[in-house]
Amino acid sequence: MSDKGSLNLSPLNRVLSPPLNLIPPNTPPNLFSAAVEHFTSIPWCADLLLSESPTVAISFIPQCFNPASDKHDQFVGATLNTPHALRHMLCFFRPDDARHLRDPTRPITRVSGLFALGDGLCGYEALLLGGMTTTIVDETLGVINELNTALGKSDSLYATSSVTASLNIKFLRPIPAEGEVCVTAWVEGVEGRKTLMKAEVTGPKGERMAVAESVWVAVKPKI
């Protein structure tokens, strides 16, 4: 990329997580509690959030659903954030052990996101548009580096923003346009500024509905 027309892609640190005492300024007061209330009212989602096996899950709202301003994260955080589209989004992760959070040298490498989808996201009748499936996968992949930045992990990857370099997705079965899905993303490896990741979309019974492979690249302060 050329330095001409450079953009400011500095990390915004908009992760919202009261359990971690991460509360960005100008966050809507009920954003986190409303998402927790919604997903814990659905048995299979509650099982994911409240199970303590293998360790306790820590929930958070990602940056894309808590925009810093009307010039940031508007596609997911504003355009899709309606009762007929993306009604709620809540992510969670499980530290490997009690020291994991506090150790700056050990990043979080696996994150899941719960999405409450509305009927306004259909393509064919009652079926989720493929582009929307790609969107929720892409957002969940991006949450991994974003979370590690918010947690102060020391790798140079987390001192700047990362962007999608490639995303290959396979659709395994139709996804209902209205209801809840879980997207889980994890790191397969790191090569310099590149983070190699995979993801899967699952439903209430754990059935896989889509899988993806992706490469993300940490950008320099100016691109």
CSV table of C-alpha atoms in Angstrom, one decimal:
chain,number,residue,atom,x,y,z
A,1,MET,CA,0.0,0.0,0.0
A,2,SER,CA,1.1,3.5,-0.7
A,3,ASP,CA,1.7,6.2,1.9
A,4,LYS,CA,-0.4,8.6,-0.1
A,5,GLY,CA,-3.9,9.2,1.3
A,6,SER,CA,-2.9,7.7,4.6
A,7,LEU,CA,-5.5,6.7,7.1
A,8,ASN,CA,-5.5,6.7,10.9
A,9,LEU,CA,-5.9,3.1,11.9
A,10,SER,CA,-4.7,3.4,15.5
A,11,PRO,CA,-6.5,1.0,17.9
A,12,LEU,CA,-9.5,2.6,19.4
A,13,ASN,CA,-9.8,0.3,22.5
A,14,ARG,CA,-13.6,0.2,22.5
A,15,VAL,CA,-14.0,-3.2,24.0
A,16,LEU,CA,-16.7,-3.1,26.7
A,17,SER,CA,-16.4,-5.7,29.5
A,18,PRO,CA,-17.6,-4.8,33.1
A,19,PRO,CA,-16.1,-8.1,34.3
A,20,LEU,CA,-12.7,-6.9,33.2
A,21,ASN,CA,-13.4,-3.3,34.2
A,22,LEU,CA,-13.1,-2.2,30.6
A,23,ILE,CA,-15.7,0.6,30.2
A,24,PRO,CA,-14.9,3.0,27.3
A,25,PRO,CA,-16.3,6.5,27.5
A,26,ASN,CA,-19.6,7.3,25.9
A,27,THR,CA,-20.7,3.7,26.0
A,28,PRO,CA,-24.5,3.2,25.9
A,29,PRO,CA,-25.5,2.4,29.6
A,30,ASN,CA,-27.4,-0.8,28.9
A,31,LEU,CA,-25.5,-2.2,25.9
A,32,PHE,CA,-23.7,-4.9,27.9
A,33,SER,CA,-26.5,-5.8,30.3
A,34,ALA,CA,-29.1,-6.0,27.5
A,35,ALA,CA,-27.0,-8.5,25.5
A,36,VAL,CA,-26.3,-10.6,28.5
A,37,GLU,CA,-30.0,-10.7,29.4
A,38,HIS,CA,-30.9,-11.7,25.9
A,39,PHE,CA,-28.5,-14.5,25.4
A,40,THR,CA,-28.8,-16.0,28.9
A,41,SER,CA,-32.6,-16.2,28.2
A,42,ILE,CA,-31.8,-18.7,25.5
A,43,PRO,CA,-30.8,-22.1,26.9
A,44,TRP,CA,-28.1,-23.1,24.5
A,45,CYS,CA,-26.5,-19.7,24.6
A,46,ALA,CA,-26.7,-19.6,28.3
A,47,ASP,CA,-24.9,-22.9,28.5
A,48,LEU,CA,-22.0,-21.4,26.5
A,49,LEU,CA,-21.8,-18.3,28.6
A,50,LEU,CA,-22.3,-19.8,32.1
A,51,SER,CA,-20.5,-23.1,31.8
A,52,GLU,CA,-17.3,-23.2,33.9
A,53,SER,CA,-15.8,-26.0,31.9
A,54,PRO,CA,-12.9,-25.9,31.1
A,55,THR,CA,-12.7,-22.4,32.7
A,56,VAL,CA,-15.1,-19.5,33.4
A,57,ALA,CA,-16.2,-17.5,30.3
A,58,ILE,CA,-15.5,-13.8,30.3
A,59,SER,CA,-18.0,-11.8,28.2
A,60,PHE,CA,-17.5,-8.5,26.3
A,61,ILE,CA,-19.0,-6.3,23.6
A,62,PRO,CA,-16.5,-5.8,20.8
A,63,GLN,CA,-15.6,-2.5,19.2
A,64,CYS,CA,-17.7,-3.0,16.1
A,65,PHE,CA,-20.9,-2.9,18.3
A,66,ASN,CA,-19.7,0.0,20.5
A,67,PRO,CA,-18.6,2.6,17.9
A,68,ALA,CA,-16.3,5.4,19.1
A,69,SER,CA,-18.2,8.0,17.0
A,70,ASP,CA,-20.4,8.3,14.0
A,71,LYS,CA,-17.3,8.0,11.9
A,72,HIS,CA,-16.3,4.5,13.2
A,73,ASP,CA,-17.7,1.0,12.9
A,74,GLN,CA,-20.9,2.3,11.4
A,75,PHE,CA,-21.8,-0.7,9.3
A,76,VAL,CA,-22.2,-3.1,12.2
A,77,GLY,CA,-22.6,-0.7,15.1
A,78,ALA,CA,-25.3,1.5,13.4
A,79,THR,CA,-26.5,0.3,10.0
A,80,LEU,CA,-27.0,-3.3,11.1
A,81,ASN,CA,-27.8,-2.5,14.7
A,82,THR,CA,-31.6,-2.5,14.4
A,83,PRO,CA,-34.5,-4.8,15.7
A,84,HIS,CA,-34.8,-6.4,12.2
A,85,ALA,CA,-31.1,-7.0,11.6
A,86,LEU,CA,-28.4,-7.5,14.2
A,87,ARG,CA,-30.3,-7.2,17.5
A,88,HIS,CA,-27.5,-8.2,19.9
A,89,MET,CA,-23.9,-9.2,19.8
A,90,LEU,CA,-21.9,-10.6,22.7
A,91,CYS,CA,-18.4,-12.2,22.6
A,92,PHE,CA,-16.7,-14.3,25.2
A,93,PHE,CA,-13.4,-16.1,25.8
A,94,ARG,CA,-12.0,-18.6,28.3
A,95,PRO,CA,-8.6,-17.9,29.8
A,96,ASP,CA,-6.4,-21.0,30.0
A,97,ASP,CA,-5.8,-20.5,33.7
A,98,ALA,CA,-5.8,-17.9,36.5
A,99,ARG,CA,-2.6,-16.3,35.3
A,100,HIS,CA,-3.5,-16.0,31.6
A,101,LEU,CA,-5.2,-12.6,31.8
A,102,ARG,CA,-2.4,-11.0,33.7
A,103,ASP,CA,0.5,-12.4,31.7
A,104,PRO,CA,1.3,-9.9,28.9
A,105,THR,CA,3.2,-12.5,26.9
A,106,ARG,CA,0.3,-14.9,26.6
A,107,PRO,CA,-2.3,-13.6,24.1
A,108,ILE,CA,-5.9,-14.8,23.9
A,109,THR,CA,-6.1,-17.1,20.8
A,110,ARG,CA,-9.7,-18.2,20.8
A,111,VAL,CA,-12.9,-16.1,20.9
A,112,SER,CA,-16.6,-16.8,20.3
A,113,GLY,CA,-19.3,-14.4,19.3
A,114,LEU,CA,-23.1,-14.8,19.8
A,115,PHE,CA,-25.3,-13.0,17.3
A,116,ALA,CA,-29.0,-12.4,17.5
A,117,LEU,CA,-30.2,-12.2,13.9
A,118,GLY,CA,-33.4,-10.6,12.7
A,119,ASP,CA,-35.6,-11.3,9.8
A,120,GLY,CA,-34.3,-8.3,7.9
A,121,LEU,CA,-31.1,-10.2,7.1
A,122,CYS,CA,-32.6,-12.7,4.7
A,123,GLY,CA,-31.8,-13.3,1.1
A,124,TYR,CA,-34.0,-16.2,0.2
A,125,GLU,CA,-37.1,-16.4,2.4
A,126,ALA,CA,-36.1,-17.0,6.0
A,127,LEU,CA,-32.5,-17.7,5.1
A,128,LEU,CA,-29.5,-15.6,6.1
A,129,LEU,CA,-27.8,-13.8,3.3
A,130,GLY,CA,-24.4,-15.3,2.5
A,131,GLY,CA,-22.8,-11.8,2.8
A,132,MET,CA,-24.1,-11.5,6.3
A,133,THR,CA,-22.6,-14.8,7.3
A,134,THR,CA,-19.3,-13.5,5.9
A,135,THR,CA,-19.7,-10.3,7.9
A,136,ILE,CA,-20.2,-12.0,11.3
A,137,VAL,CA,-17.3,-14.3,10.6
A,138,ASP,CA,-15.0,-11.4,9.6
A,139,GLU,CA,-16.0,-9.4,12.7
A,140,THR,CA,-15.4,-12.3,15.1
A,141,LEU,CA,-12.0,-12.9,13.5
A,142,GLY,CA,-11.0,-9.3,14.1
A,143,VAL,CA,-12.1,-9.4,17.7
A,144,ILE,CA,-9.1,-11.6,18.6
A,145,ASN,CA,-6.4,-9.0,18.0
A,146,GLU,CA,-8.7,-6.2,19.2
A,147,LEU,CA,-9.2,-8.0,22.5
A,148,ASN,CA,-5.5,-8.6,23.0
A,149,THR,CA,-4.9,-4.9,22.4
A,150,ALA,CA,-7.4,-4.0,25.1
A,151,LEU,CA,-5.8,-6.5,27.5
A,152,GLY,CA,-2.4,-4.9,27.0
A,153,LYS,CA,-0.7,-8.0,25.5
A,154,SER,CA,2.9,-7.2,24.7
A,155,ASP,CA,3.3,-8.6,21.1
A,156,SER,CA,3.9,-5.8,18.6
A,157,LEU,CA,0.9,-7.1,16.7
A,158,TYR,CA,-1.4,-5.6,19.3
A,159,ALA,CA,0.2,-2.1,19.2
A,160,THR,CA,-1.5,-1.4,15.9
A,161,SER,CA,-4.7,-2.4,14.1
A,162,SER,CA,-5.0,-5.4,11.9
A,163,VAL,CA,-7.1,-5.7,8.8
A,164,THR,CA,-8.4,-8.6,6.7
A,165,ALA,CA,-6.0,-9.6,3.9
A,166,SER,CA,-8.0,-12.7,2.8
A,167,LEU,CA,-11.1,-14.5,3.9
A,168,ASN,CA,-12.2,-17.8,2.3
A,169,ILE,CA,-15.5,-19.2,3.5
A,170,LYS,CA,-17.4,-22.4,2.8
A,171,PHE,CA,-21.2,-22.5,3.4
A,172,LEU,CA,-22.1,-26.0,4.7
A,173,ARG,CA,-25.8,-25.6,5.3
A,174,PRO,CA,-28.5,-22.9,5.2
A,175,ILE,CA,-28.6,-20.6,8.2
A,176,PRO,CA,-32.0,-19.3,9.5
A,177,ALA,CA,-32.3,-15.5,9.0
A,178,GLU,CA,-34.0,-15.1,12.4
A,179,GLY,CA,-32.5,-16.6,15.6
A,180,GLU,CA,-29.1,-17.0,17.3
A,181,VAL,CA,-25.8,-18.3,16.0
A,182,CYS,CA,-22.3,-18.7,17.4
A,183,VAL,CA,-19.1,-17.9,15.6
A,184,THR,CA,-15.9,-19.2,17.0
A,185,ALA,CA,-12.5,-17.9,15.7
A,186,TRP,CA,-9.1,-19.1,16.7
A,187,VAL,CA,-5.4,-18.4,15.8
A,188,GLU,CA,-3.6,-21.0,13.8
A,189,GLY,CA,-0.3,-19.2,13.7
A,190,VAL,CA,1.6,-15.9,13.4
A,191,GLU,CA,4.1,-15.1,10.6
A,192,GLY,CA,5.6,-11.6,11.2
A,193,ARG,CA,2.8,-9.1,10.8
A,194,LYS,CA,0.4,-11.8,9.6
A,195,THR,CA,-2.1,-13.7,11.8
A,196,LEU,CA,-3.4,-16.9,10.3
A,197,MET,CA,-6.9,-17.8,11.6
A,198,LYS,CA,-9.8,-20.1,11.2
A,199,ALA,CA,-13.5,-19.8,12.2
A,200,GLU,CA,-16.7,-21.8,12.2
A,201,VAL,CA,-20.4,-20.9,12.5
A,202,THR,CA,-22.5,-23.2,14.7
A,203,GLY,CA,-26.1,-23.4,15.7
A,204,PRO,CA,-28.1,-24.5,18.7
A,205,LYS,CA,-27.0,-28.1,18.6
A,206,GLY,CA,-23.4,-27.4,17.7
A,207,GLU,CA,-24.0,-28.1,14.1
A,208,ARG,CA,-21.4,-26.5,11.8
A,209,MET,CA,-23.1,-24.2,9.2
A,210,ALA,CA,-20.0,-22.5,7.7
A,211,VAL,CA,-16.2,-22.6,8.1
A,212,ALA,CA,-13.6,-20.1,7.1
A,213,GLU,CA,-9.8,-19.5,6.8
A,214,SER,CA,-8.4,-16.0,7.0
A,215,VAL,CA,-5.2,-14.0,7.0
A,216,TRP,CA,-5.0,-10.7,8.9
A,217,VAL,CA,-2.2,-8.2,8.6
A,218,ALA,CA,-1.0,-5.7,11.2
A,219,VAL,CA,-0.8,-2.3,9.5
A,220,LYS,CA,1.7,0.4,10.0
A,221,PRO,CA,0.5,3.8,11.4
A,222,LYS,CA,0.1,5.1,7.9
A,223,ILE,CA,-1.0,3.2,4.8
